[in-house]
Amino acid sequence: MISAHEAEVTFRFDALHWRFKDALDAEDYRLRGVLDALGSVEGLRILDLGCGKGRFARALQDHGAVVTGLDLSAKMLDEADGVARVRGSARRLPFPLESFDAVIAVEVFEHLDPSSWNEAIAEARRVLAPRGTLAIVDKSLASLNADRPWMPSALLKRIDEARGLWMYPADGPVREHWFWPSRLRKELRRSFPDVRVIHLLSPAERRLTLFRRIPAARLMALWVARCGGRTDV
């Protein structure tokens, strides 16, 4: 059974599915970050959490991966052509133990209820092979805005929410949650011994010295959590 939070998120994605792109540039910086983190994906079994219309799943398939997509939005899944897909919740994954070599979640955790983060992380760990990898791409609360580098990105988000320009209504029961990189890293280390954070550089940020020199100012972060290997101290 899905939660009230998940039901609202699903309703919003179903209602606004037309807003979301169904294609991905082969050089998308988020995709490049995931590929760099995973290494060669040829033959890897990968679960794409919150796969939406399957953009990242198809891109990984183009690199030789065997990808399964999971999402709660039926409208989004209807447009995930060419992807093996399942309707389901990140809190209760409908897969057996050790089903995947990697799990990716691109801009998905921001839509989860914060109280369910640990559940989703534990479920990802459960379905991963003994030396598998979880790669999460999401927005950093520490970031600055690329168009207005004097302004925190989260402040601009709050302003746009108040103006009704965000996906969720400002007075609604759900908000998009961004992450302090260190906090999510701490949550991940409850289930994974090796966790690192990489700050991804977008094309817009690349133009400015600030973002090239100060990685923590960048909007998108990549958390790479490995089941085995050294502990990152």
mmCIF file of C-alpha atoms in Angstrom:
data_model
loop_
_atom_site.group_PDB
_atom_site.id
_atom_site.type_symbol
_atom_site.label_atom_id
_atom_site.label_comp_id
_atom_site.label_asym_id
_atom_site.label_seq_id
_atom_site.Cartn_x
_atom_site.Cartn_y
_atom_site.Cartn_z
ATOM 1 C CA MET A 1 0.000 0.000 0.000
ATOM 2 C CA ILE A 2 1.349 3.431 -0.904
ATOM 3 C CA SER A 3 1.462 6.242 1.648
ATOM 4 C CA ALA A 4 -0.546 9.488 1.510
ATOM 5 C CA HIS A 5 2.657 11.296 0.532
ATOM 6 C CA GLU A 6 3.312 8.876 -2.333
ATOM 7 C CA ALA A 7 -0.313 9.156 -3.477
ATOM 8 C CA GLU A 8 -0.002 12.941 -3.749
ATOM 9 C CA VAL A 9 3.320 12.741 -5.603
ATOM 10 C CA THR A 10 1.857 10.181 -7.990
ATOM 11 C CA PHE A 11 -1.186 12.375 -8.594
ATOM 12 C CA ARG A 12 1.028 15.360 -9.435
ATOM 13 C CA PHE A 13 3.219 13.359 -11.851
ATOM 14 C CA ASP A 14 0.189 11.806 -13.527
ATOM 15 C CA ALA A 15 -1.429 15.231 -13.927
ATOM 16 C CA LEU A 16 1.724 16.941 -15.186
ATOM 17 C CA HIS A 17 3.332 14.116 -17.165
ATOM 18 C CA TRP A 18 3.239 16.221 -20.320
ATOM 19 C CA ARG A 19 5.764 18.638 -18.782
ATOM 20 C CA PHE A 20 8.525 16.061 -18.560
ATOM 21 C CA LYS A 21 10.960 15.257 -21.345
ATOM 22 C CA ASP A 22 11.121 11.793 -22.870
ATOM 23 C CA ALA A 23 14.632 12.079 -24.339
ATOM 24 C CA LEU A 24 18.094 12.590 -22.871
ATOM 25 C CA ASP A 25 21.217 14.025 -24.446
ATOM 26 C CA ALA A 26 23.952 11.402 -24.638
ATOM 27 C CA GLU A 27 26.321 13.892 -22.969
ATOM 28 C CA ASP A 28 23.941 14.888 -20.168
ATOM 29 C CA TYR A 29 26.172 15.740 -17.211
ATOM 30 C CA ARG A 30 24.042 13.741 -14.753
ATOM 31 C CA LEU A 31 24.273 10.676 -16.986
ATOM 32 C CA ARG A 32 28.033 11.146 -17.347
ATOM 33 C CA GLY A 33 28.326 11.332 -13.562
ATOM 34 C CA VAL A 34 26.415 8.091 -13.103
ATOM 35 C CA LEU A 35 28.451 6.319 -15.785
ATOM 36 C CA ASP A 36 31.718 7.538 -14.264
ATOM 37 C CA ALA A 37 30.583 6.245 -10.866
ATOM 38 C CA LEU A 38 29.505 2.830 -12.152
ATOM 39 C CA GLY A 39 32.320 2.247 -14.633
ATOM 40 C CA SER A 40 31.549 -0.097 -17.512
ATOM 41 C CA VAL A 41 27.851 -1.024 -17.357
ATOM 42 C CA GLU A 42 28.030 -3.659 -20.102
ATOM 43 C CA GLY A 43 25.885 -6.569 -18.913
ATOM 44 C CA LEU A 44 25.121 -5.001 -15.515
ATOM 45 C CA ARG A 45 21.644 -5.455 -14.052
ATOM 46 C CA ILE A 46 20.523 -1.949 -13.133
ATOM 47 C CA LEU A 47 17.371 -0.748 -11.378
ATOM 48 C CA ASP A 48 16.292 2.790 -12.309
ATOM 49 C CA LEU A 49 14.286 4.037 -9.314
ATOM 50 C CA GLY A 50 11.707 6.649 -10.283
ATOM 51 C CA CYS A 51 12.456 6.009 -13.933
ATOM 52 C CA GLY A 52 9.665 8.276 -15.220
ATOM 53 C CA LYS A 53 9.587 8.115 -19.008
ATOM 54 C CA GLY A 54 12.719 5.962 -19.095
ATOM 55 C CA ARG A 55 15.230 8.545 -20.311
ATOM 56 C CA PHE A 56 18.131 7.377 -18.153
ATOM 57 C CA ALA A 57 17.141 3.718 -18.467
ATOM 58 C CA ARG A 58 17.315 3.865 -22.260
ATOM 59 C CA ALA A 59 20.648 5.699 -22.120
ATOM 60 C CA LEU A 60 22.111 2.997 -19.871
ATOM 61 C CA GLN A 61 20.726 0.316 -22.181
ATOM 62 C CA ASP A 62 22.563 2.017 -25.034
ATOM 63 C CA HIS A 63 25.745 1.374 -23.038
ATOM 64 C CA GLY A 64 24.934 -2.320 -22.715
ATOM 65 C CA ALA A 65 23.184 -2.469 -19.341
ATOM 66 C CA VAL A 66 20.132 -4.611 -18.604
ATOM 67 C CA VAL A 67 17.783 -2.067 -17.033
ATOM 68 C CA THR A 68 14.501 -2.338 -15.158
ATOM 69 C CA GLY A 69 12.574 0.856 -14.451
ATOM 70 C CA LEU A 70 10.321 1.429 -11.448
ATOM 71 C CA ASP A 71 7.877 4.280 -10.889
ATOM 72 C CA LEU A 72 4.543 4.926 -9.196
ATOM 73 C CA SER A 73 3.184 7.173 -11.949
ATOM 74 C CA ALA A 74 1.235 5.144 -14.497
ATOM 75 C CA LYS A 75 1.173 8.103 -16.899
ATOM 76 C CA MET A 76 4.955 8.407 -16.835
ATOM 77 C CA LEU A 77 5.457 4.656 -17.225
ATOM 78 C CA ASP A 78 3.096 4.609 -20.207
ATOM 79 C CA GLU A 79 5.690 6.703 -22.065
ATOM 80 C CA ALA A 80 8.734 4.675 -20.992
ATOM 81 C CA ASP A 81 8.943 2.899 -24.334
ATOM 82 C CA GLY A 82 11.642 0.295 -24.782
ATOM 83 C CA VAL A 83 12.194 -0.203 -21.047
ATOM 84 C CA ALA A 84 11.229 -3.173 -18.881
ATOM 85 C CA ARG A 85 9.188 -1.413 -16.243
ATOM 86 C CA VAL A 86 7.277 -2.063 -13.038
ATOM 87 C CA ARG A 87 4.845 0.123 -11.125
ATOM 88 C CA GLY A 88 5.931 0.217 -7.508
ATOM 89 C CA SER A 89 7.265 2.143 -4.524
ATOM 90 C CA ALA A 90 10.886 2.764 -3.570
ATOM 91 C CA ARG A 91 9.815 1.939 0.002
ATOM 92 C CA ARG A 92 8.809 -1.637 -0.902
ATOM 93 C CA LEU A 93 10.685 -2.839 -3.953
ATOM 94 C CA PRO A 94 8.996 -5.809 -5.657
ATOM 95 C CA PHE A 95 12.274 -7.647 -6.307
ATOM 96 C CA PRO A 96 14.136 -10.470 -4.558
ATOM 97 C CA LEU A 97 17.341 -10.131 -2.578
ATOM 98 C CA GLU A 98 20.443 -9.264 -4.644
ATOM 99 C CA SER A 99 18.555 -8.768 -7.927
ATOM 100 C CA PHE A 100 20.722 -5.907 -9.258
ATOM 101 C CA ASP A 101 24.346 -4.889 -9.669
ATOM 102 C CA ALA A 102 23.465 -1.200 -9.413
ATOM 103 C CA VAL A 103 20.549 1.023 -8.440
ATOM 104 C CA ILE A 104 20.267 4.588 -9.700
ATOM 105 C CA ALA A 105 17.902 7.338 -8.535
ATOM 106 C CA VAL A 106 18.111 10.566 -10.551
ATOM 107 C CA GLU A 107 16.180 13.421 -8.937
ATOM 108 C CA VAL A 108 13.954 10.942 -7.122
ATOM 109 C CA PHE A 109 14.794 11.221 -3.422
ATOM 110 C CA GLU A 110 13.722 14.881 -3.466
ATOM 111 C CA HIS A 111 10.152 13.631 -4.000
ATOM 112 C CA LEU A 112 10.205 11.119 -1.132
ATOM 113 C CA ASP A 113 8.828 11.780 2.324
ATOM 114 C CA PRO A 114 11.928 12.441 4.471
ATOM 115 C CA SER A 115 10.617 9.907 6.981
ATOM 116 C CA SER A 116 10.920 7.226 4.271
ATOM 117 C CA TRP A 117 14.510 7.930 3.174
ATOM 118 C CA ASN A 118 15.908 5.183 5.389
ATOM 119 C CA GLU A 119 13.330 2.707 4.077
ATOM 120 C CA ALA A 120 14.216 3.498 0.462
ATOM 121 C CA ILE A 121 17.945 3.242 1.151
ATOM 122 C CA ALA A 122 17.519 -0.058 3.006
ATOM 123 C CA GLU A 123 15.421 -1.454 0.149
ATOM 124 C CA ALA A 124 18.038 -0.416 -2.404
ATOM 125 C CA ARG A 125 20.686 -2.142 -0.295
ATOM 126 C CA ARG A 126 18.551 -5.288 -0.046
ATOM 127 C CA VAL A 127 18.163 -5.724 -3.810
ATOM 128 C CA LEU A 128 21.828 -4.998 -4.549
ATOM 129 C CA ALA A 129 24.420 -7.692 -5.147
ATOM 130 C CA PRO A 130 27.165 -7.992 -2.475
ATOM 131 C CA ARG A 131 29.463 -5.508 -4.232
ATOM 132 C CA GLY A 132 26.727 -3.426 -5.852
ATOM 133 C CA THR A 133 26.444 0.363 -6.072
ATOM 134 C CA LEU A 134 23.677 2.849 -5.345
ATOM 135 C CA ALA A 135 24.018 6.155 -7.243
ATOM 136 C CA ILE A 136 21.759 9.045 -6.224
ATOM 137 C CA VAL A 137 21.674 12.315 -8.153
ATOM 138 C CA ASP A 138 19.819 15.137 -6.455
ATOM 139 C CA LYS A 139 19.881 18.814 -5.572
ATOM 140 C CA SER A 140 22.152 20.260 -2.906
ATOM 141 C CA LEU A 141 20.874 22.690 -0.273
ATOM 142 C CA ALA A 142 24.350 24.243 -0.223
ATOM 143 C CA SER A 143 24.207 25.299 -3.884
ATOM 144 C CA LEU A 144 24.104 28.727 -5.479
ATOM 145 C CA ASN A 145 22.028 29.632 -8.512
ATOM 146 C CA ALA A 146 23.928 29.569 -11.816
ATOM 147 C CA ASP A 147 21.994 32.551 -13.220
ATOM 148 C CA ARG A 148 22.184 34.555 -9.986
ATOM 149 C CA PRO A 149 25.346 33.279 -8.283
ATOM 150 C CA TRP A 150 24.852 35.603 -5.323
ATOM 151 C CA MET A 151 21.598 33.785 -4.436
ATOM 152 C CA PRO A 152 21.213 30.365 -2.784
ATOM 153 C CA SER A 153 19.323 27.993 -5.076
ATOM 154 C CA ALA A 154 17.034 26.951 -2.222
ATOM 155 C CA LEU A 155 15.974 30.571 -1.659
ATOM 156 C CA LEU A 156 15.043 30.959 -5.308
ATOM 157 C CA LYS A 157 13.070 27.720 -5.025
ATOM 158 C CA ARG A 158 11.098 29.096 -2.068
ATOM 159 C CA ILE A 159 10.328 32.285 -3.989
ATOM 160 C CA ASP A 160 9.156 30.346 -7.037
ATOM 161 C CA GLU A 161 7.056 28.042 -4.854
ATOM 162 C CA ALA A 162 5.290 31.067 -3.373
ATOM 163 C CA ARG A 163 4.646 32.327 -6.916
ATOM 164 C CA GLY A 164 3.073 29.009 -7.909
ATOM 165 C CA LEU A 165 5.840 28.140 -10.371
ATOM 166 C CA TRP A 166 6.840 24.830 -8.799
ATOM 167 C CA MET A 167 5.453 21.345 -9.338
ATOM 168 C CA TYR A 168 3.761 21.210 -5.944
ATOM 169 C CA PRO A 169 1.382 23.930 -4.680
ATOM 170 C CA ALA A 170 2.908 26.097 -1.953
ATOM 171 C CA ASP A 171 0.007 25.283 0.383
ATOM 172 C CA GLY A 172 -0.113 21.579 -0.522
ATOM 173 C CA PRO A 173 0.821 18.557 1.603
ATOM 174 C CA VAL A 174 4.039 17.788 -0.331
ATOM 175 C CA ARG A 175 7.188 19.797 -0.918
ATOM 176 C CA GLU A 176 10.300 18.924 -2.882
ATOM 177 C CA HIS A 177 13.092 18.277 -0.379
ATOM 178 C CA TRP A 178 16.717 19.074 -1.164
ATOM 179 C CA PHE A 179 19.725 17.720 0.707
ATOM 180 C CA TRP A 180 22.703 18.865 2.658
ATOM 181 C CA PRO A 181 25.356 16.606 1.087
ATOM 182 C CA SER A 182 26.734 15.568 4.469
ATOM 183 C CA ARG A 183 23.313 14.672 5.849
ATOM 184 C CA LEU A 184 22.353 12.302 3.051
ATOM 185 C CA ARG A 185 25.849 10.830 3.172
ATOM 186 C CA LYS A 186 25.284 10.132 6.881
ATOM 187 C CA GLU A 187 21.945 8.449 6.128
ATOM 188 C CA LEU A 188 23.565 6.283 3.447
ATOM 189 C CA ARG A 189 26.358 5.171 5.764
ATOM 190 C CA ARG A 190 23.789 3.397 7.926
ATOM 191 C CA SER A 191 23.515 0.810 5.127
ATOM 192 C CA PHE A 192 26.703 1.231 3.067
ATOM 193 C CA PRO A 193 30.332 1.148 4.275
ATOM 194 C CA ASP A 194 31.698 3.243 1.389
ATOM 195 C CA VAL A 195 29.946 6.529 0.551
ATOM 196 C CA ARG A 196 31.303 9.538 -1.304
ATOM 197 C CA VAL A 197 29.808 12.753 -2.639
ATOM 198 C CA ILE A 198 30.648 14.224 -6.044
ATOM 199 C CA HIS A 199 29.432 17.693 -7.028
ATOM 200 C CA LEU A 200 28.399 17.632 -10.688
ATOM 201 C CA LEU A 201 29.224 20.598 -12.923
ATOM 202 C CA SER A 202 26.395 21.601 -15.261
ATOM 203 C CA PRO A 203 26.995 23.359 -18.606
ATOM 204 C CA ALA A 204 25.521 26.580 -17.187
ATOM 205 C CA GLU A 205 27.820 26.408 -14.148
ATOM 206 C CA ARG A 206 30.860 25.599 -16.246
ATOM 207 C CA ARG A 207 30.802 29.144 -17.638
ATOM 208 C CA LEU A 208 31.537 30.677 -14.222
ATOM 209 C CA THR A 209 34.810 30.466 -12.323
ATOM 210 C CA LEU A 210 32.925 30.264 -9.012
ATOM 211 C CA PHE A 211 31.394 26.889 -9.857
ATOM 212 C CA ARG A 212 34.524 25.505 -11.472
ATOM 213 C CA ARG A 213 36.612 26.314 -8.407
ATOM 214 C CA ILE A 214 34.101 25.631 -5.622
ATOM 215 C CA PRO A 215 32.371 22.285 -6.186
ATOM 216 C CA ALA A 216 30.099 22.703 -3.150
ATOM 217 C CA ALA A 217 28.381 25.646 -4.871
ATOM 218 C CA ARG A 218 27.018 23.399 -7.640
ATOM 219 C CA LEU A 219 23.339 22.480 -7.761
ATOM 220 C CA MET A 220 23.542 18.756 -8.459
ATOM 221 C CA ALA A 221 25.326 16.285 -6.230
ATOM 222 C CA LEU A 222 25.975 12.600 -6.806
ATOM 223 C CA TRP A 223 26.083 10.284 -3.812
ATOM 224 C CA VAL A 224 27.869 7.014 -4.618
ATOM 225 C CA ALA A 225 27.280 4.270 -2.050
ATOM 226 C CA ARG A 226 29.028 0.921 -2.447
ATOM 227 C CA CYS A 227 28.141 -2.287 -0.651
ATOM 228 C CA GLY A 228 31.753 -3.427 -0.393
ATOM 229 C CA GLY A 229 35.216 -1.906 -0.407
ATOM 230 C CA ARG A 230 36.957 0.545 1.839
ATOM 231 C CA THR A 231 35.179 2.728 4.357
ATOM 232 C CA ASP A 232 35.372 6.393 3.327
ATOM 233 C CA VAL A 233 36.495 8.252 6.458
#
